[in-house]
PDB file of C-alpha atoms in Angstrom:
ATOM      1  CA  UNK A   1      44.510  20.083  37.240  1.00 44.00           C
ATOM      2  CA  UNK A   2      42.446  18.955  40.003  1.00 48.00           C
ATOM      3  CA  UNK A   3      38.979  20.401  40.369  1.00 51.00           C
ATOM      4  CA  UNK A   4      38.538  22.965  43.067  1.00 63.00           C
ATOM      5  CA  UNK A   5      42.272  24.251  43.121  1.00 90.00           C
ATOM      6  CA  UNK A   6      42.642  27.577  43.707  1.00 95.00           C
ATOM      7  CA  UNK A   7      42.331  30.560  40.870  1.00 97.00           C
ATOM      8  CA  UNK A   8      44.238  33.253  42.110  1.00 97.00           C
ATOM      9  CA  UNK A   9      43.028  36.733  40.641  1.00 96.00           C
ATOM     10  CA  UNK A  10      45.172  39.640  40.993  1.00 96.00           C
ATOM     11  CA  UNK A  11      42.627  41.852  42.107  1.00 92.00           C
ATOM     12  CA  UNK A  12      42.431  45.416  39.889  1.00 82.00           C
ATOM     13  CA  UNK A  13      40.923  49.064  41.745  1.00 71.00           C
ATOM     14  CA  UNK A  14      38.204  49.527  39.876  1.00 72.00           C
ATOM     15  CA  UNK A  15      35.683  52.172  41.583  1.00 69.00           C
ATOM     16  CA  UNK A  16      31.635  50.996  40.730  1.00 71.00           C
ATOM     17  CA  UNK A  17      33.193  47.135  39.924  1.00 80.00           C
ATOM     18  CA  UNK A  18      35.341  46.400  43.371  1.00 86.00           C
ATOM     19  CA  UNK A  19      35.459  47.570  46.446  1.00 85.00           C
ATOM     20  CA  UNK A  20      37.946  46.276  49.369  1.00 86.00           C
ATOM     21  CA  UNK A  21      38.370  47.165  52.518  1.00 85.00           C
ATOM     22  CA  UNK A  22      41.685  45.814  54.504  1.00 85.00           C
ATOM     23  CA  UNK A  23      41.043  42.260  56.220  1.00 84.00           C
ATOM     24  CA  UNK A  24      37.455  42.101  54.499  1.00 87.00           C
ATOM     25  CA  UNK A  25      36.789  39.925  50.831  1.00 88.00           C
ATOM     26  CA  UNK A  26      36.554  42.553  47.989  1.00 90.00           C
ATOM     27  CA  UNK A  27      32.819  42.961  47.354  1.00 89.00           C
ATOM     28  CA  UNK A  28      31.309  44.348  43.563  1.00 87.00           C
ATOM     29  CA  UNK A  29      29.418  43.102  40.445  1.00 87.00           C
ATOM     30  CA  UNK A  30      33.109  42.248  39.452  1.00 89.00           C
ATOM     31  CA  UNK A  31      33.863  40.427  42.384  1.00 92.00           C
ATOM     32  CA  UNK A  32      30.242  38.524  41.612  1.00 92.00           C
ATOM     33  CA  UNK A  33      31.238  38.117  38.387  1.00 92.00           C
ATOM     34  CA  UNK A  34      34.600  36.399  38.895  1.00 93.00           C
ATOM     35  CA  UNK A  35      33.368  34.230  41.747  1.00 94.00           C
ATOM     36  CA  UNK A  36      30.681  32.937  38.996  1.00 94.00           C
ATOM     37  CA  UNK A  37      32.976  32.564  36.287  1.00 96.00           C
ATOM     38  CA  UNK A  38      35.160  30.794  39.194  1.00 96.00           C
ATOM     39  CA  UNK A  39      32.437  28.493  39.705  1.00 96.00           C
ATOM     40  CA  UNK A  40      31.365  27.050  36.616  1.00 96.00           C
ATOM     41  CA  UNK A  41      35.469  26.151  35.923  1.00 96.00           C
ATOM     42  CA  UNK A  42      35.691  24.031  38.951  1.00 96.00           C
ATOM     43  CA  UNK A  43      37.667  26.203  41.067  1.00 96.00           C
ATOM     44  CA  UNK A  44      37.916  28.324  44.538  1.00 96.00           C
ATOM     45  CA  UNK A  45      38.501  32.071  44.025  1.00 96.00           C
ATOM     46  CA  UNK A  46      41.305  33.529  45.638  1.00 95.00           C
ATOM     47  CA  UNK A  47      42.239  37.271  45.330  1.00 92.00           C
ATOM     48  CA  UNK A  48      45.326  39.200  45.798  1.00 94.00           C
ATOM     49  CA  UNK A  49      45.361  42.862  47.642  1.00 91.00           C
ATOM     50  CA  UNK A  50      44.450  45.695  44.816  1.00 89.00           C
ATOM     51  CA  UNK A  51      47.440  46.095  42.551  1.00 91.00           C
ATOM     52  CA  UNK A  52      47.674  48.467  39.521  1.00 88.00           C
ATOM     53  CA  UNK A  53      47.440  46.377  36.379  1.00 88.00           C
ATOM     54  CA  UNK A  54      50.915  46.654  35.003  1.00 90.00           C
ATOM     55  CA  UNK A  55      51.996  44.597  38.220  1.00 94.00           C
ATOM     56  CA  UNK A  56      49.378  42.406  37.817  1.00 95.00           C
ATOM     57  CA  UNK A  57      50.561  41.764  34.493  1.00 95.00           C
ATOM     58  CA  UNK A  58      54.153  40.727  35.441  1.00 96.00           C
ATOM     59  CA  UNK A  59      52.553  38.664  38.419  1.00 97.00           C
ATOM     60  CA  UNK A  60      50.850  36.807  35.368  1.00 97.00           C
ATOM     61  CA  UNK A  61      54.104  36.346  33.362  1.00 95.00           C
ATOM     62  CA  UNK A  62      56.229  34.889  36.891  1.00 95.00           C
ATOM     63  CA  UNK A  63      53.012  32.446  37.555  1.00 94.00           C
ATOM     64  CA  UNK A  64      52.583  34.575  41.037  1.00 96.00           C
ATOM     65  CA  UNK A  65      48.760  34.975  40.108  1.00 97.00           C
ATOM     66  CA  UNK A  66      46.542  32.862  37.522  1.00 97.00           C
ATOM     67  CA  UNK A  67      44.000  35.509  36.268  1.00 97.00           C
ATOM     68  CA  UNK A  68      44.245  39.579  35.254  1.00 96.00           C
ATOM     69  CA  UNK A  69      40.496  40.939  34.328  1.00 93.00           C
ATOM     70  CA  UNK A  70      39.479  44.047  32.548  1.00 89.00           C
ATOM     71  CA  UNK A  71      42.455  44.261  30.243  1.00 91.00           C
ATOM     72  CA  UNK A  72      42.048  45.747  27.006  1.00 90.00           C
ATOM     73  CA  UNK A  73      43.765  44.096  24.064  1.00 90.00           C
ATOM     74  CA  UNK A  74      47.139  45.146  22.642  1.00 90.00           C
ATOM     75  CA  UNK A  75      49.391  43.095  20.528  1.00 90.00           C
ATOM     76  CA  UNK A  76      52.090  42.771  22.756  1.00 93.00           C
ATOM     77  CA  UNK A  77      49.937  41.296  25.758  1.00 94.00           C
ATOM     78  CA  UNK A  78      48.229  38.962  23.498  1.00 95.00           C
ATOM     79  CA  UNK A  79      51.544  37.557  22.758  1.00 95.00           C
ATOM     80  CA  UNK A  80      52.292  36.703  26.617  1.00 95.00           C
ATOM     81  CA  UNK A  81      48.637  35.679  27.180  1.00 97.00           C
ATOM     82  CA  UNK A  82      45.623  34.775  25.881  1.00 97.00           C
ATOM     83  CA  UNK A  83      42.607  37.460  26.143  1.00 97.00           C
ATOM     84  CA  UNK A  84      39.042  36.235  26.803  1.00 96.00           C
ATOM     85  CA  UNK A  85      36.124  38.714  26.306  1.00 92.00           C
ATOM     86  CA  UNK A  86      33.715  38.621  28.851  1.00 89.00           C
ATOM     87  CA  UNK A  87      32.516  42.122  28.860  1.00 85.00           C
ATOM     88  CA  UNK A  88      32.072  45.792  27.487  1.00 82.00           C
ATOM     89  CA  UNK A  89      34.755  48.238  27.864  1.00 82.00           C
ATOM     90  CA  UNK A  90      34.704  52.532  27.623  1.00 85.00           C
ATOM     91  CA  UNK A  91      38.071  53.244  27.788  1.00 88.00           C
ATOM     92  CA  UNK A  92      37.166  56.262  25.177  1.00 91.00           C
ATOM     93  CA  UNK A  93      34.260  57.459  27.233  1.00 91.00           C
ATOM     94  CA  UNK A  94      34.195  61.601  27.174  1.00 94.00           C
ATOM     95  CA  UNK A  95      33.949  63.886  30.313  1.00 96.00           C
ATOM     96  CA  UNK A  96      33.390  67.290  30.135  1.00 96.00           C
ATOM     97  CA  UNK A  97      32.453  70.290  32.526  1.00 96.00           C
ATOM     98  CA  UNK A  98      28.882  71.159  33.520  1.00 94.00           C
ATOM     99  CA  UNK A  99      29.250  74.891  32.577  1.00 93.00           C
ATOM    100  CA  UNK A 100      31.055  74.178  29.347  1.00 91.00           C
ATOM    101  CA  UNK A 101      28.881  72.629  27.113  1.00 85.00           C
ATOM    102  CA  UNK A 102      30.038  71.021  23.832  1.00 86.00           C
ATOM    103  CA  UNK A 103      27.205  70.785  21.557  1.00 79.00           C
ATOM    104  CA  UNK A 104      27.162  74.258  20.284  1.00 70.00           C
ATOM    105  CA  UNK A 105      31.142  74.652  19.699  1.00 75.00           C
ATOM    106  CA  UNK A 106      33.667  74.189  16.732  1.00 76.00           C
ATOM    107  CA  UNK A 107      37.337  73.001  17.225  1.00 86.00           C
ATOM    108  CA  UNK A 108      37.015  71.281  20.699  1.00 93.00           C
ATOM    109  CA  UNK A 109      39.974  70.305  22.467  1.00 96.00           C
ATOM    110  CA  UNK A 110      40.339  67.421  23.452  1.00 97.00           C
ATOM    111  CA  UNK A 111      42.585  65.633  26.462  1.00 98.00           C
ATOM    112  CA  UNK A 112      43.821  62.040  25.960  1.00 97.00           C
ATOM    113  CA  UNK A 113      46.119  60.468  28.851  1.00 96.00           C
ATOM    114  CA  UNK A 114      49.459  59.746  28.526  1.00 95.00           C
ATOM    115  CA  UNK A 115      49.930  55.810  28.597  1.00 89.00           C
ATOM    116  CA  UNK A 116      46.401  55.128  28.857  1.00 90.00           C
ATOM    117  CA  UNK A 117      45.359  52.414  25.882  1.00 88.00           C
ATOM    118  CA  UNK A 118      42.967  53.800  23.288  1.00 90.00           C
ATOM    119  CA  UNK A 119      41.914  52.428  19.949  1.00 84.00           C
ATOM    120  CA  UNK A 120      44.250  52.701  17.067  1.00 80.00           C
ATOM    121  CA  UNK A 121      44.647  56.163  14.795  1.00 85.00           C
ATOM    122  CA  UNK A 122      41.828  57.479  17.241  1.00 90.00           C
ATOM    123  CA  UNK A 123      43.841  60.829  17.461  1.00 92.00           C
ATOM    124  CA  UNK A 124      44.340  61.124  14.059  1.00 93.00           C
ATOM    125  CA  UNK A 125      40.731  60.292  13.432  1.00 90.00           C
ATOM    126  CA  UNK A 126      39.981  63.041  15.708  1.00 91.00           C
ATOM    127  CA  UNK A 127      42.546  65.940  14.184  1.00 92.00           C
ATOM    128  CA  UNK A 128      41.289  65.191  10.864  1.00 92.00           C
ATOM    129  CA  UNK A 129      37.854  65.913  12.200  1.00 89.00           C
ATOM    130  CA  UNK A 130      39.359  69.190  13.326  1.00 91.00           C
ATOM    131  CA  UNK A 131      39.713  68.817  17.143  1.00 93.00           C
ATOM    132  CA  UNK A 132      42.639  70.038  19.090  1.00 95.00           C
ATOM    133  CA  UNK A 133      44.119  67.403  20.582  1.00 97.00           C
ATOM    134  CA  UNK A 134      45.910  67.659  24.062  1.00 97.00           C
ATOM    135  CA  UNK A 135      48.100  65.549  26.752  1.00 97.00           C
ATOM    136  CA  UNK A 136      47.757  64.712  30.060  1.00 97.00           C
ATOM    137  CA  UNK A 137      50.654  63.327  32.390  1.00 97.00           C
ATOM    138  CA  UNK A 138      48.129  61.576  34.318  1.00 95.00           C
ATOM    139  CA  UNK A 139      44.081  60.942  34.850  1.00 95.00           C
ATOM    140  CA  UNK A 140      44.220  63.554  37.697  1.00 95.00           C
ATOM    141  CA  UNK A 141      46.312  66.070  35.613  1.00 97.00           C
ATOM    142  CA  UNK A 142      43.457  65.951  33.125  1.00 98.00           C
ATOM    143  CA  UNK A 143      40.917  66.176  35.372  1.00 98.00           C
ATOM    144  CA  UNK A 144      42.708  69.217  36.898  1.00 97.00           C
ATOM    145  CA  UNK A 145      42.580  70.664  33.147  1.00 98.00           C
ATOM    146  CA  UNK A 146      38.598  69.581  32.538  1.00 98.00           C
ATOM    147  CA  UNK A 147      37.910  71.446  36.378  1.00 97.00           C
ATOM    148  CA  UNK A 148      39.935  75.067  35.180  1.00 97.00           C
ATOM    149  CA  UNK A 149      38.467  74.520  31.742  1.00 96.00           C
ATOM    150  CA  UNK A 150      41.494  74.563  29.685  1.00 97.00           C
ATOM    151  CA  UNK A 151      40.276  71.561  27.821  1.00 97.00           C
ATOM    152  CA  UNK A 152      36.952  71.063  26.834  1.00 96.00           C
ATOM    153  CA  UNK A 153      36.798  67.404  26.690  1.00 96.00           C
ATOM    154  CA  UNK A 154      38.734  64.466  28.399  1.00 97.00           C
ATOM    155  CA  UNK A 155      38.752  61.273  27.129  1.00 96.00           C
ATOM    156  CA  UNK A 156      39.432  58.291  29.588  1.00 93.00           C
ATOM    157  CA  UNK A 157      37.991  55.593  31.107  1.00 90.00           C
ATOM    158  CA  UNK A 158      34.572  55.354  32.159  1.00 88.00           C
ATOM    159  CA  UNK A 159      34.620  53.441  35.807  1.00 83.00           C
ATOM    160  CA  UNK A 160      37.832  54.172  36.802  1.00 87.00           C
ATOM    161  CA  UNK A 161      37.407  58.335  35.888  1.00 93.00           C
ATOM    162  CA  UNK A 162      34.221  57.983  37.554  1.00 91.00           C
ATOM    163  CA  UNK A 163      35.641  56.497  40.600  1.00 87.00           C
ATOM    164  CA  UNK A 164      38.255  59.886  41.022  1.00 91.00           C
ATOM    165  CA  UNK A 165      35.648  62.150  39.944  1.00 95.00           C
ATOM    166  CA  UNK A 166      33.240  61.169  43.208  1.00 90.00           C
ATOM    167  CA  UNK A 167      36.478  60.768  45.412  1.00 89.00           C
ATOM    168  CA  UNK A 168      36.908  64.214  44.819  1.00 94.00           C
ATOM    169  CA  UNK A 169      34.667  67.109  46.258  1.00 94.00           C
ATOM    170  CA  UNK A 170      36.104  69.934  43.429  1.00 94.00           C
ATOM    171  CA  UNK A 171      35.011  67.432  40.934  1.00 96.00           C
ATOM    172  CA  UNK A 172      31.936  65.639  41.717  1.00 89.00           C
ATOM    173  CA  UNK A 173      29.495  68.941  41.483  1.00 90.00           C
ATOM    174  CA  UNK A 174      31.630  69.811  38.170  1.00 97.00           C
ATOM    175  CA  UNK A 175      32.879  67.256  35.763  1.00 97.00           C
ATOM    176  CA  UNK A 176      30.047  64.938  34.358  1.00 96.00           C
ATOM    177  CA  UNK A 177      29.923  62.083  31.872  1.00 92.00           C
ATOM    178  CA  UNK A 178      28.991  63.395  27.673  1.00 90.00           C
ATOM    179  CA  UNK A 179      26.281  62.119  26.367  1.00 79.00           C
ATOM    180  CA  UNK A 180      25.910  58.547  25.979  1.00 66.00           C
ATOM    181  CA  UNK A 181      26.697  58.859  21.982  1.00 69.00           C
ATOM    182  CA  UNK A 182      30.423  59.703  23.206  1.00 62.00           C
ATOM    183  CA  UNK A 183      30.948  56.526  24.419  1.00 62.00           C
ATOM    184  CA  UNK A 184      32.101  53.597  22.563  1.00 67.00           C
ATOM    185  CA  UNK A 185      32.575  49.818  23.144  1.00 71.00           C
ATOM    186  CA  UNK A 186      35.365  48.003  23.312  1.00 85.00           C
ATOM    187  CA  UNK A 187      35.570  44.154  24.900  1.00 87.00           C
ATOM    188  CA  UNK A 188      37.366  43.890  28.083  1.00 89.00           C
ATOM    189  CA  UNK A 189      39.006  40.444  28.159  1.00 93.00           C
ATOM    190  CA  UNK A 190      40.067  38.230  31.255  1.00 95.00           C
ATOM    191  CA  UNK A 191      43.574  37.007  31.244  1.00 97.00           C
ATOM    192  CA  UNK A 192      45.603  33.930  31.493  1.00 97.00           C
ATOM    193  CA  UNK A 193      49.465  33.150  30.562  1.00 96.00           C
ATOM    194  CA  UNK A 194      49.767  31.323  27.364  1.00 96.00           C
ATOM    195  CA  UNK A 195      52.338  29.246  29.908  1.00 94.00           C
ATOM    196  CA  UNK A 196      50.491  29.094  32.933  1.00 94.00           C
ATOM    197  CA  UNK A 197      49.691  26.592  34.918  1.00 94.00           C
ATOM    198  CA  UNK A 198      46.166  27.047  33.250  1.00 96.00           C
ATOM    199  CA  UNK A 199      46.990  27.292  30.101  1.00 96.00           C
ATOM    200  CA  UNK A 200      45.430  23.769  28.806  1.00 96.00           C
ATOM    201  CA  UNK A 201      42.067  24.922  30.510  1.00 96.00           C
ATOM    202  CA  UNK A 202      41.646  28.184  28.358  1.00 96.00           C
ATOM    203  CA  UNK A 203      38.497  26.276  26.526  1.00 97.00           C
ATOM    204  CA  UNK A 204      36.834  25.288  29.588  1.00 97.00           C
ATOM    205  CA  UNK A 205      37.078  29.243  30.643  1.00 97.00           C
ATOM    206  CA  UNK A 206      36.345  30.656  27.139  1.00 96.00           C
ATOM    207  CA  UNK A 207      33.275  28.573  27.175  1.00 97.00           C
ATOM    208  CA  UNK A 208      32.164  29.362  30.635  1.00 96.00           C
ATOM    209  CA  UNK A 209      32.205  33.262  29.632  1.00 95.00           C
ATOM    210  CA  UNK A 210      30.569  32.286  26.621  1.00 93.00           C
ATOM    211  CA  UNK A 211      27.978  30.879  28.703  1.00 93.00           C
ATOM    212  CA  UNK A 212      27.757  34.398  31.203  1.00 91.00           C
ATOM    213  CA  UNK A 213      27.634  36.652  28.431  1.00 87.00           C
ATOM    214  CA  UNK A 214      25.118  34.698  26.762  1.00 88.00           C
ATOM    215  CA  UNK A 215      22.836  34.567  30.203  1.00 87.00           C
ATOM    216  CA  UNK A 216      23.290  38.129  30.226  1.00 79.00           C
ATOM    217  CA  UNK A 217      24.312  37.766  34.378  1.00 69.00           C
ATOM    218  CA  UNK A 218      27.047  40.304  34.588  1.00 66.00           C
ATOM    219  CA  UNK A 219      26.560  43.577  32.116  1.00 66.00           C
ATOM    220  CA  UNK A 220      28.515  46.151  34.437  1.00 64.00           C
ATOM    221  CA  UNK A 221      27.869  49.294  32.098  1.00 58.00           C
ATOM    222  CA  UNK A 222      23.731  48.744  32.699  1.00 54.00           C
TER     223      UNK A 222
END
């Protein structure tokens, strides 16, 4: 593949990491981040229009789009593609209400989303510990629950549940981030199809994340 072909990114909504405006480039510490990474492989960025991830995903299977970033890893999308860490990931990361405060309280529930990714036998984990674990049809329908306070915790991720927490008036003076020993790590991982046109190249971009991570350039949680 010739140097300086295009990298097309299908280009996630992530509130804190991109922001895009119609007929403008996306701007961000993503957006730097993937331009850099872009870079140092010998190729000129190119971004799609924000698209949820799923459709990203089958953009990356057809070969509409080259690159998917801030994918957690699953099994059955490491079998499609291959999954480069290049960052930290709080997909876990615990909100609560300002007026309800956890600390002091026995038998919290707790709100997980329905289809979001978390880590494996983290609910049971948690209902051994003696939490009472709840459902949400959607990030909204558990923020709804967090704001009336008929969960005590929600448990989601960090940017994006940050993002509809300050697009919201109800919620921005009332649902804050738990302490900071709520929230674990996970690696968020780039993506490129296992068949892709790209697919020979996936040592020339493992290394050149490598080479970020190691320079410490792009640490979007800090």
């Amino acid at each position: 593949m010739a140097a300086n072909a295009s990298l097309i990114w299908c280009l996630g909504h992530i509130p804190n990491r991109v922001h895009y405006e119609s007929g403008k480039p996306p701007t961000g510490p993503e957006v730097d981040l993937m331009k850099d990474f872009a870079a140092r492989v010998g190729k000129t960025l190119e971004y799609t229009v924000p698209t949820p991830i799923p459709r990203c995903l089958q953009q990356l299977q057809r070969g509409q789009v080259d690159i998917v970033a801030g994918l957690l890893f699953t099994a059955e999308r490491n079998e499609l593609f291959y999954l480069l860490p290049y960052d930290s990931a709080r997909p876990e990361s615990w909100f609560i209400h300002k007026d309800n405060p956890i600390g002091q309280k026995d038998n919290l529930r707790l709100t997980f989303v329905d289809g979001r990714i978390y880590s494996a036998n983290l609910r049971e984990h948690y209902a051994a510990a003696g939490y009472q674990l709840q459902s949400a049809d959607n990030l909204d329908d558990g923020l709804a629950m967090l704001l009336l306070q008929e969960t005590d915790v929600l448990i989601g991720p960090e940017h994006i549940t940050l993002g509809r927490i300050a697009a919201n008036p109800r919620y921005h003076h009332n649902l804050i981030l738990a302490p900071q020993d709520y929230q674990p790590n996970f690696e968020a991982h780039i993506a490129i199809s296992r068949t892709g046109r790209y697919a020979d190249q996936k040592a020339l971009f493992q290394q050149a994340l490598e080479q970020i991570r190691a320079e410490g350039r792009h640490r979007l949680y800090e």
